[in-house]
XYZ file of C-alpha atoms in Angstrom:
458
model
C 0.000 0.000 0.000
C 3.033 2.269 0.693
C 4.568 1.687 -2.981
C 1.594 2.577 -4.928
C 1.060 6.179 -2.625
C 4.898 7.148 -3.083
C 4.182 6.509 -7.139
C 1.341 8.213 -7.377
C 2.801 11.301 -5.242
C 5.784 11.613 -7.836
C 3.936 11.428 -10.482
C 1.423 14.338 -9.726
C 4.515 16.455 -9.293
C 4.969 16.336 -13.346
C 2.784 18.943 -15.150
C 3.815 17.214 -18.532
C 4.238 13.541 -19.648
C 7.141 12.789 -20.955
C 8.695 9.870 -22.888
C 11.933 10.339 -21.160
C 11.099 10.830 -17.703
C 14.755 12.496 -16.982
C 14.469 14.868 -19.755
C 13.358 17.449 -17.065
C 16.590 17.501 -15.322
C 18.466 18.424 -18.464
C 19.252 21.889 -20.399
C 18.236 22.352 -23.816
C 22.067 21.967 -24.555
C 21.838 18.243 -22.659
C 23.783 19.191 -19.352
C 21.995 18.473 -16.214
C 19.815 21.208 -13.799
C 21.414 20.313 -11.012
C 19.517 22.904 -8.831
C 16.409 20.984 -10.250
C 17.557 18.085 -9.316
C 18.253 18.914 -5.826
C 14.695 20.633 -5.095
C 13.297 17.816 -6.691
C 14.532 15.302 -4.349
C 14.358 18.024 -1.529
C 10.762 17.657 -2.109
C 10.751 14.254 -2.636
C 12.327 13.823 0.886
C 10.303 15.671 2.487
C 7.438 14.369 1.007
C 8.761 10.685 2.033
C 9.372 11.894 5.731
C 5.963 13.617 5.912
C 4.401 10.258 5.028
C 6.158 8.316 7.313
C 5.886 10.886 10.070
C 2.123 9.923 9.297
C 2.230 6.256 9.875
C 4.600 7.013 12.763
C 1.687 8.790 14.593
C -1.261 6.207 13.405
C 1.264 3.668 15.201
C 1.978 5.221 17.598
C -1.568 6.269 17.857
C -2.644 2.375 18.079
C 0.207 1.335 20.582
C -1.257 3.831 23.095
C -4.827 2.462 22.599
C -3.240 -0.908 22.842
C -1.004 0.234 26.187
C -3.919 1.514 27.661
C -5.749 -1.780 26.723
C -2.998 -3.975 28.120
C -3.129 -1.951 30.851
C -7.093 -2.226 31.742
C -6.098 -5.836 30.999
C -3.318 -6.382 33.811
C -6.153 -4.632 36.155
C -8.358 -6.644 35.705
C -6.354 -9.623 35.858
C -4.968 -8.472 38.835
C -8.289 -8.148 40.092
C -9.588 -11.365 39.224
C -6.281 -12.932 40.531
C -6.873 -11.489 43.859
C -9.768 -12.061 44.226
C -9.094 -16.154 43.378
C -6.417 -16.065 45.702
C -8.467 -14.518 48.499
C -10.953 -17.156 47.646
C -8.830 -20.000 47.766
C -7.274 -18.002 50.769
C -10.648 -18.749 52.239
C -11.159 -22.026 51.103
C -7.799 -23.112 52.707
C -8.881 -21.552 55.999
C -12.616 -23.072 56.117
C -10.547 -26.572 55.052
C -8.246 -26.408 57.858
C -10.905 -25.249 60.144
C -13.083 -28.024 59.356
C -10.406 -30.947 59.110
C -9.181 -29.209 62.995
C -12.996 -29.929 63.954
C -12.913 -33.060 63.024
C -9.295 -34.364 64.275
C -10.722 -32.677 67.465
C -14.303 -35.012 67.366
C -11.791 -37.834 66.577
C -9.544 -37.012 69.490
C -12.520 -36.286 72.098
C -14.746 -39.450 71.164
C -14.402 -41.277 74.355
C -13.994 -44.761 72.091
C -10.910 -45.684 70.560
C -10.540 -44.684 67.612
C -8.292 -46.589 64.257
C -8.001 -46.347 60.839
C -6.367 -48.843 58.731
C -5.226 -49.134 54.775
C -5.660 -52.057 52.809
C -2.192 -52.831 53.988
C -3.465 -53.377 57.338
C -1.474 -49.704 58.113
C -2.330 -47.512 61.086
C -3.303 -44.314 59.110
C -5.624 -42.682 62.154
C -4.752 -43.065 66.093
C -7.054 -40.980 68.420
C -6.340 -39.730 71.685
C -7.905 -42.632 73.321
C -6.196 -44.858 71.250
C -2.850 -43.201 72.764
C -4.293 -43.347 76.535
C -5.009 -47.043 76.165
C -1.831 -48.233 74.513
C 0.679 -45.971 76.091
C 1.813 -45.054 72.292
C 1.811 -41.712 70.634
C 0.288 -41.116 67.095
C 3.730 -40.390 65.563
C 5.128 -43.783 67.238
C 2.273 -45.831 65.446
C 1.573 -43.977 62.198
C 2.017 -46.402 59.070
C 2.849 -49.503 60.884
C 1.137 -53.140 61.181
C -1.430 -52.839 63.826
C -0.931 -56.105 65.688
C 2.679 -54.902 65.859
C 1.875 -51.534 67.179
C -0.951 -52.940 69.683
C -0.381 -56.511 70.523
C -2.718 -56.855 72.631
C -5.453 -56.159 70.289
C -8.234 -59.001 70.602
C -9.118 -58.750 67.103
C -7.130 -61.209 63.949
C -6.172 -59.833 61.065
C -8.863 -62.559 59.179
C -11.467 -60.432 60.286
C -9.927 -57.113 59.700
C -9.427 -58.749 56.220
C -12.704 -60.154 56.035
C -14.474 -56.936 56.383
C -12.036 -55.575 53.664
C -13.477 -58.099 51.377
C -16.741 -57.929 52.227
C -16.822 -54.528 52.608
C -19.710 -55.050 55.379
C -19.831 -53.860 58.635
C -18.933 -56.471 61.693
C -19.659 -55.908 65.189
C -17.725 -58.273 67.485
C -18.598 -58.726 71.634
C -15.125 -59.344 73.593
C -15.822 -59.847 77.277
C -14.059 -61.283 80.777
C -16.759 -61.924 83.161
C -16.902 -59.184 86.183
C -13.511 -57.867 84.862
C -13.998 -55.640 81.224
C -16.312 -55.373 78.336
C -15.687 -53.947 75.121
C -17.903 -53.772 71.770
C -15.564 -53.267 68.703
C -17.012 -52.280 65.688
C -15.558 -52.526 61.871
C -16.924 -50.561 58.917
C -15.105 -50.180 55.374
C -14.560 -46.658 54.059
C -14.955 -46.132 49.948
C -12.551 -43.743 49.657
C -12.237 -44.703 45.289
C -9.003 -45.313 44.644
C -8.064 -46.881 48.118
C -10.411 -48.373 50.380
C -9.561 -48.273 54.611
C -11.379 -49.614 57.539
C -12.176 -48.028 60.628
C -11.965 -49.825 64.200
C -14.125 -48.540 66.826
C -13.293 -49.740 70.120
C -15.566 -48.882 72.949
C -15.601 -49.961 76.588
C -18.395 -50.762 78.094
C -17.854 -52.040 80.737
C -19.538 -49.719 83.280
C -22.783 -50.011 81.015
C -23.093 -53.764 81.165
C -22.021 -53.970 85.069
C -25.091 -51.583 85.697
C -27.192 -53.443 84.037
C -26.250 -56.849 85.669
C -27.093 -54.928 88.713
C -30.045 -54.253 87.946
C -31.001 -57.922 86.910
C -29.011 -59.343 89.456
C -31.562 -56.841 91.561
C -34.365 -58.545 90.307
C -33.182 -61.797 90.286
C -32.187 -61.009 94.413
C -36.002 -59.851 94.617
C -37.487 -62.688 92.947
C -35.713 -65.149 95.134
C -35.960 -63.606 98.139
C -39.311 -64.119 97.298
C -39.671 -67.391 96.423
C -37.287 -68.308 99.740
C -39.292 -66.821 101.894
C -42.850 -68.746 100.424
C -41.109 -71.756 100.313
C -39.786 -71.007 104.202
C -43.648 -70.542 105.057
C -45.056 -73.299 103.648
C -42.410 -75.668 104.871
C -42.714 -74.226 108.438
C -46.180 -74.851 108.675
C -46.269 -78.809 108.020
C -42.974 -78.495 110.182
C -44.645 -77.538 113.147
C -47.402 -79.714 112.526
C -44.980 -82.647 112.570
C -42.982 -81.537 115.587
C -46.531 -81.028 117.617
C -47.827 -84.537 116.348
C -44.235 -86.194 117.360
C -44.072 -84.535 120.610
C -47.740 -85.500 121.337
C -46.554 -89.302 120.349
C -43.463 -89.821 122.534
C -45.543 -88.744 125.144
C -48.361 -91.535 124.315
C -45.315 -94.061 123.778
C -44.239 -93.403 126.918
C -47.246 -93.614 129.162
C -47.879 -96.911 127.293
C -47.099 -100.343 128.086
C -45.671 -101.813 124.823
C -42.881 -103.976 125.719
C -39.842 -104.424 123.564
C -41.066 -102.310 120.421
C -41.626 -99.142 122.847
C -37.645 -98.342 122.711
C -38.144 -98.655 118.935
C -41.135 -96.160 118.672
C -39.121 -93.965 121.039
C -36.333 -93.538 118.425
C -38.395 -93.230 115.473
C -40.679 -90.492 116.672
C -37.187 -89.017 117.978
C -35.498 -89.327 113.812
C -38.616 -87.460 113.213
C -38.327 -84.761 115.778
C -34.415 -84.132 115.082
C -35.278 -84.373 111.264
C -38.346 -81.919 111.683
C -35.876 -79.651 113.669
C -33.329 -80.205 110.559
C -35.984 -79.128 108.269
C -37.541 -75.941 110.642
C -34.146 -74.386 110.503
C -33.538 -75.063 106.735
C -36.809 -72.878 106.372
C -35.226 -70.542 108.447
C -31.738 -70.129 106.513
C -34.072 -69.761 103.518
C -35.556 -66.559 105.281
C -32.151 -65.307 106.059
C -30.913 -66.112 102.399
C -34.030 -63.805 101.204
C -33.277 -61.156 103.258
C -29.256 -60.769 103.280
C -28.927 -59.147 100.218
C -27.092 -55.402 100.461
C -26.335 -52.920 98.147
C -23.469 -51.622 99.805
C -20.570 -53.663 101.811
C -19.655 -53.487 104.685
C -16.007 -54.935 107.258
C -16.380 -57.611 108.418
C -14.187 -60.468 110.281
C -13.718 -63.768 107.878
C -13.025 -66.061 111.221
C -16.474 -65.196 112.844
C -18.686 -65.464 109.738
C -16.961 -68.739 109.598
C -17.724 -69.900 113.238
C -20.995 -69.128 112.194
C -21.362 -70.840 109.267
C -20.032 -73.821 110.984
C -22.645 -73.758 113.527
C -25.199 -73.163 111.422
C -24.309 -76.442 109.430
C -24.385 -78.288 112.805
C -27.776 -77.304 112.721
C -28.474 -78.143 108.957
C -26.779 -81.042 107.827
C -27.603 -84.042 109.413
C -28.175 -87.881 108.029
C -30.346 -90.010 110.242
C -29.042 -93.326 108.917
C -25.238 -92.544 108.574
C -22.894 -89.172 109.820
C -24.778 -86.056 111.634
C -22.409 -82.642 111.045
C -21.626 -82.359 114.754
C -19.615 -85.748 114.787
C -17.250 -84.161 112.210
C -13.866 -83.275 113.368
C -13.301 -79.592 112.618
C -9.973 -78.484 112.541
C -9.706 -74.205 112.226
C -6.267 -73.148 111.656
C -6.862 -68.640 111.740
C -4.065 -66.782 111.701
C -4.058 -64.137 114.404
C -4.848 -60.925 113.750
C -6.380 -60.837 110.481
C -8.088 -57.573 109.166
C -11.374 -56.984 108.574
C -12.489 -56.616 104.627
C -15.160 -55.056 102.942
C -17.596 -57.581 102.129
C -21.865 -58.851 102.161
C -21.616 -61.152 105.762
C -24.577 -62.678 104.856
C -23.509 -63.567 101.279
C -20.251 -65.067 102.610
C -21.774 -67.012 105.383
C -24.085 -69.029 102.978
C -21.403 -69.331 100.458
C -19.435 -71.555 103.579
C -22.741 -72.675 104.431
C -22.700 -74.217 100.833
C -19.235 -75.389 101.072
C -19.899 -77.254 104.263
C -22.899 -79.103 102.941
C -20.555 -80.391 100.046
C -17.946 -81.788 102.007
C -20.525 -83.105 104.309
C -22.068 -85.261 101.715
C -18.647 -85.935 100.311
C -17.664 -87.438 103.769
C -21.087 -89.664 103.989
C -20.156 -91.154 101.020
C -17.543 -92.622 102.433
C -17.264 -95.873 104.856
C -15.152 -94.984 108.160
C -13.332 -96.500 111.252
C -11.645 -96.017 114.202
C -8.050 -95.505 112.363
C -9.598 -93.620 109.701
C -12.255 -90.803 110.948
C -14.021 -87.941 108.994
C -12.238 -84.104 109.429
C -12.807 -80.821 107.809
C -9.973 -78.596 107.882
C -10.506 -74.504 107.341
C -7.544 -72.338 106.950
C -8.049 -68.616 107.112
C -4.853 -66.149 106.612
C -3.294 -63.136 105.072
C -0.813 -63.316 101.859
C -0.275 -60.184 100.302
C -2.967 -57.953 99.414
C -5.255 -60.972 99.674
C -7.078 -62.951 102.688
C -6.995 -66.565 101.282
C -9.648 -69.767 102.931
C -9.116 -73.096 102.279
C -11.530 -75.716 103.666
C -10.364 -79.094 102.897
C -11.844 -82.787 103.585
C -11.122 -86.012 103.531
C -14.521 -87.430 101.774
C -14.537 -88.923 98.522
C -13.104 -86.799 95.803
C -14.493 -85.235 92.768
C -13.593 -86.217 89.340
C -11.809 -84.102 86.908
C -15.046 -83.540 85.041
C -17.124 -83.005 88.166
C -13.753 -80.266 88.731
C -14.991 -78.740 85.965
C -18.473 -78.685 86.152
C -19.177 -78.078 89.760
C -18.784 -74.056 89.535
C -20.955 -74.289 86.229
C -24.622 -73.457 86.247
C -26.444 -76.929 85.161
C -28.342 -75.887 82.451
C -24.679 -73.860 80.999
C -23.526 -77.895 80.035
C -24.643 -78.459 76.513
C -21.802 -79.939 75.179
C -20.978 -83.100 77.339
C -22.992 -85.007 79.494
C -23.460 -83.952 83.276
C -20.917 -85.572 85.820
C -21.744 -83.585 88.795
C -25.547 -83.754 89.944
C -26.758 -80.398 90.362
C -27.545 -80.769 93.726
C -23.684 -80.689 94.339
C -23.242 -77.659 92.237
C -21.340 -74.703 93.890
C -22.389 -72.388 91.050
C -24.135 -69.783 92.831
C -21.039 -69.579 95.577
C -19.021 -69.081 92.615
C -20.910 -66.009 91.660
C -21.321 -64.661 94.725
C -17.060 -64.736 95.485
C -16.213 -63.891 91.967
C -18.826 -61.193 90.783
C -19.959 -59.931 94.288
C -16.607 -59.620 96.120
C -14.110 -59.653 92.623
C -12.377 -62.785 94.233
C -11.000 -66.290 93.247
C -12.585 -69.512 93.529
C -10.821 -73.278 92.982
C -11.004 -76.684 93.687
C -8.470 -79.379 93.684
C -8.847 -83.148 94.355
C -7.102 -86.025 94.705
C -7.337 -89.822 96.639
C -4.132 -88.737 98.370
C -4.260 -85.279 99.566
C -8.410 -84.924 99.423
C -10.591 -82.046 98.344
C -9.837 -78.758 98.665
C -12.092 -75.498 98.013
C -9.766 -72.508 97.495
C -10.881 -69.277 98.217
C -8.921 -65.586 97.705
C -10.982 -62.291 98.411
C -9.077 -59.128 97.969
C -7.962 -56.814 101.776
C -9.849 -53.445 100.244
C-alpha cells in the first residue's frame, strides 16, 4: 500500500508527460539542472518523511490504545487474581478449620478410635487410642497394627474379612466381672483406596449396671420365692414336731414292751429331722433377706464360726454321719483384718461349702483308724485374705472339677458328671462377681478335696 502512494505522489509532481522521464533535469544543450535536481529530491524527501511521520503517529496512535488496553487488561487480571487467591485463601482456611474440627471429634470421642489401609497400616490413632496403649500417634503412624498394639483381641482374618466384604462387623469381647468392650468394623470407599475403621468402645460400666439391675431382680425374685417356700415348709414343720411330741408322750405312758424303745427312736429321727428341716426354712428366710447394696467390714473367722454352727444345725443324716460328729480343725491366723464384704452372702457361700464336704464325707465308709475331718484355713498373703476348707470325703472327678462351679443348664456340650444338687455355682458367683475374688477346687485320693478361696484386703 506504501509503494503505490509514493508513485502516485511523484507522479502528480509532473505537469507534462514525458517519454523520457529524466528529460526534465536536463538543459536544452543536454547538461543536467542540477539545482532541479536537488529541489526535486528536496521535495521528494520531504514528502517521504511527511508520510512516514504519518504512519509514525497512526502507530503510535494504536500502541497507546493498545497500552492503555494492556493496561485495563493487567487490572483486571490483577483483580480477578486477587480475588481467586483470596478465595482460595478462604477455602484453605474453612478446610483447615473443618479438618481441625474433626481431628478434634476424633480425638474427644471417648472410644478408641483406628483407621487402617488395605495394607493393614495404622493411618488414624485418636487420643484414646494413645491413653489405652501408652503409644503416641507419631510412634504408630504407618505400621502393622498387631505390631503396634499386641494386645489387640481382634485377627487380622477379620480385619481382612471386612475388607473383602466390605460389610460392617460388630464383634462382643468380654471377661466376666472384669472388662467389656464392643468393637465395631466398617469399610470406608474412599475410590481409589479403600480403609477400615476400628471402633473400640468400653463398656464395661454399662453392662455392670445393668447386671445390677437384673441381678436386683433376680435377688427380689428369690428372696421371694425363699421366703414362700420357708412358710409353707414351716407350717407342716410344726405340725410334725406337735404330732411327734404328742406321740413320745403316748409311747411313753404306754405299756408296749420291747417295740416301745423302737417307737421312742423313730418319733425321735422325726423330731431331730423336723428340727433339721424348721431351721432349713429358716436359713431360707435369712438367704431372702441378706442381700445389700453396699458392703460393709467384716471379720472372715467369725462369719466362719458361724457358718459352721449353722451347718451343725443343717446337715444331718439319720441313717449314717450327723455334722456335729465331724472333726473340725480351724487353723486362723491371728490378727487378720477386717475386709469389705456382704456377711450374709459369705456365710451361705461356707454354708454351701460345708454341705458339700458333708455329703462328700457320707459317702464314704469310716473307722476307728480312719475318721471324717474338715480342715478350714483362714490367713493373710499379700494384698489378699486366702480360705481353704479341705476334707477327707470322697473326691471329685476331673469332670465333676470342671463342672461343679458351672450353672447346670450352661452344660450343653458333654454329658453332666456332677448332679446339680452338688453344684457350687451360685457360691461361685457370689465370690467372683460380688466380692471380685478367686474360687478353685483341687482333688485327689491322696491329699483330698480342697475349696480354694482368695478375696481381695480393700
Amino acid at each position: 500500500m506504501k509503494q503505490p502512494l509514493a508513485l502516485i505522489a511523484l507522479a502528480s509532481l509532473s505537469l507534462n508527460t514525458y517519454a523520457d522521464i529524466f528529460a526534465v533535469f536536463r538543459e536544452t544543450d543536454g547538461s543536467t539542472k542540477w539545482q532541479y535536481v536537488a529541489n526535486t529530491t528536496a521535495s521528494v524527501l520531504i514528502l517521504s518523511l511527511a508520510i512516514a511521520l504519518i504512519f509514525l503517529i497512526r502507530a503510535h496512535s494504536r500502541s497507546r490504545r493498545a497500552n492503555r488496553a494492556l493496561t485495563d487488561i493487567k487490572a483486571t487480571l490483577e483483580d480477578r487474581v486477587a480475588r481467586r487467591t483470596a478465595i482460595l485463601q478462604e477455602t484453605t482456611e474453612q478446610l483447615q478449620e473443618r479438618e481441625a474440627y474433626i481431628a478434634s471429634i476424633v480425638n474427644s470421642m471417648p472410644v478408641m478410635l483406628i483407621g487402617l489401609n488395605q495394607q493393614l497400616q495404622i493411618t488414624q490413632w485418636n487420643k484414646k487410642a494413645e491413653e489405652i496403649t501408652g503409644r503416641p500417634l507419631n510412634d504408630v503412624l504407618g505400621k502393622n497394627l498387631w505390631e503396634a498394639y499386641t494386645a489387640i483381641t481382634l485377627t487380622q482374618e477379620q480385619v481382612k474379612s471386612v475388607l473383602a466384604s466390605g460389610e460392617t462387623l460388630v464383634l462382643k469381647h468380654a471377661q466376666r466381672g472384669q472388662y467389656s468392650f464392643d468393637i465395631t468394623l466398617y469399610p470406608l470407599d474412599n475410590h481409589d483406596d479403600t480403609g477400615i475403621v476400628i471402633l473400640i468402645s468400653d463398656v464395661t460400666k454399662q453392662v455392670n449396671a445393668e447386671n445390677k439391675v437384673a441381678e436386683r431382680d433376680k435377688v427380689s425374685a428369690m428372696g421371694e420365692l425363699a421366703s414362700a417356700m420357708a412358710y409353707d415348709i414351716s407350717l407342716p414343720m410344726q405340725t410334725i414336731l406337735s404330732r411327734a411330741t404328742r406321740a413320745r408322750q403316748e409311747i411313753e405312758a404306754a405299756d408296749l414292751g420291747e417295740v416301745k424303745e423302737f417307737l421312742l427312736d423313730e418319733v425321735e429321727t422325726v423330731r431331730l429331722s423336723a428340727h433339721q428341716a424348721t431351721a432349713i426354712a429358716q436359713n431360707l428366710l435369712d438367704l431372702a433377706g441378706s442381700h445389700r447394696d453396699t458392703k460393709q467390714l467384716a471379720d472372715v473367722p467369725l462369719i466362719m464360726d458361724r457358718s459352721i454352727a449353722l451347718a451343725t444345725d443343717l446337715f444331718t443324716d439319720a441313717d449314717s454321719l450327723a455334722f456335729k460328729h465331724i472333726n473340725i480343725r480351724r487353723n486362723y491366723t491371728s490378727p487378720l483384718p477386717q475386709i469389705p464384704c456382704f456377711p450374709a452372702e459369705l456365710e451361705q457361700v461356707f454354708v454351701r461349702l460345708m454341705r458339700n464336704s458333708f455329703y462328700a464325707l457320707n459317702a464314704k465308709t469310716w473307722d476307728d483308724n480312719n475318721k471324717p475331718w474338715i480342715n478350714i484355713e483362714i490367713g493373710e498373703f499379700y494384698d489378699s485374705l486366702w480360705i481353704k476348707i479341705e476334707h477327707n470325703g470322697k473326691c471329685l472327678s476331673p469332670s465333676e472339677q470342671l463342672d461343679i462351679f458351672q450353672p447346670f443348664f450352661a452344660i450343653t456340650n458333654h454329658e453332666s458328671t456332677c448332679p446339680v444338687e452338688q453344684r457350687l455355682s451360685y457360691s461361685y458367683f457370689i465370690i467372683t462377681d460380688h466380692h471380685r475374688g478367686q474360687m478353685a477346687v483341687t482333688s485327689d485320693e491322696q491329699y483330698g478335696t480342697c475349696f480354694n478361696i482368695q478375696l481381695a484386703l480393700s
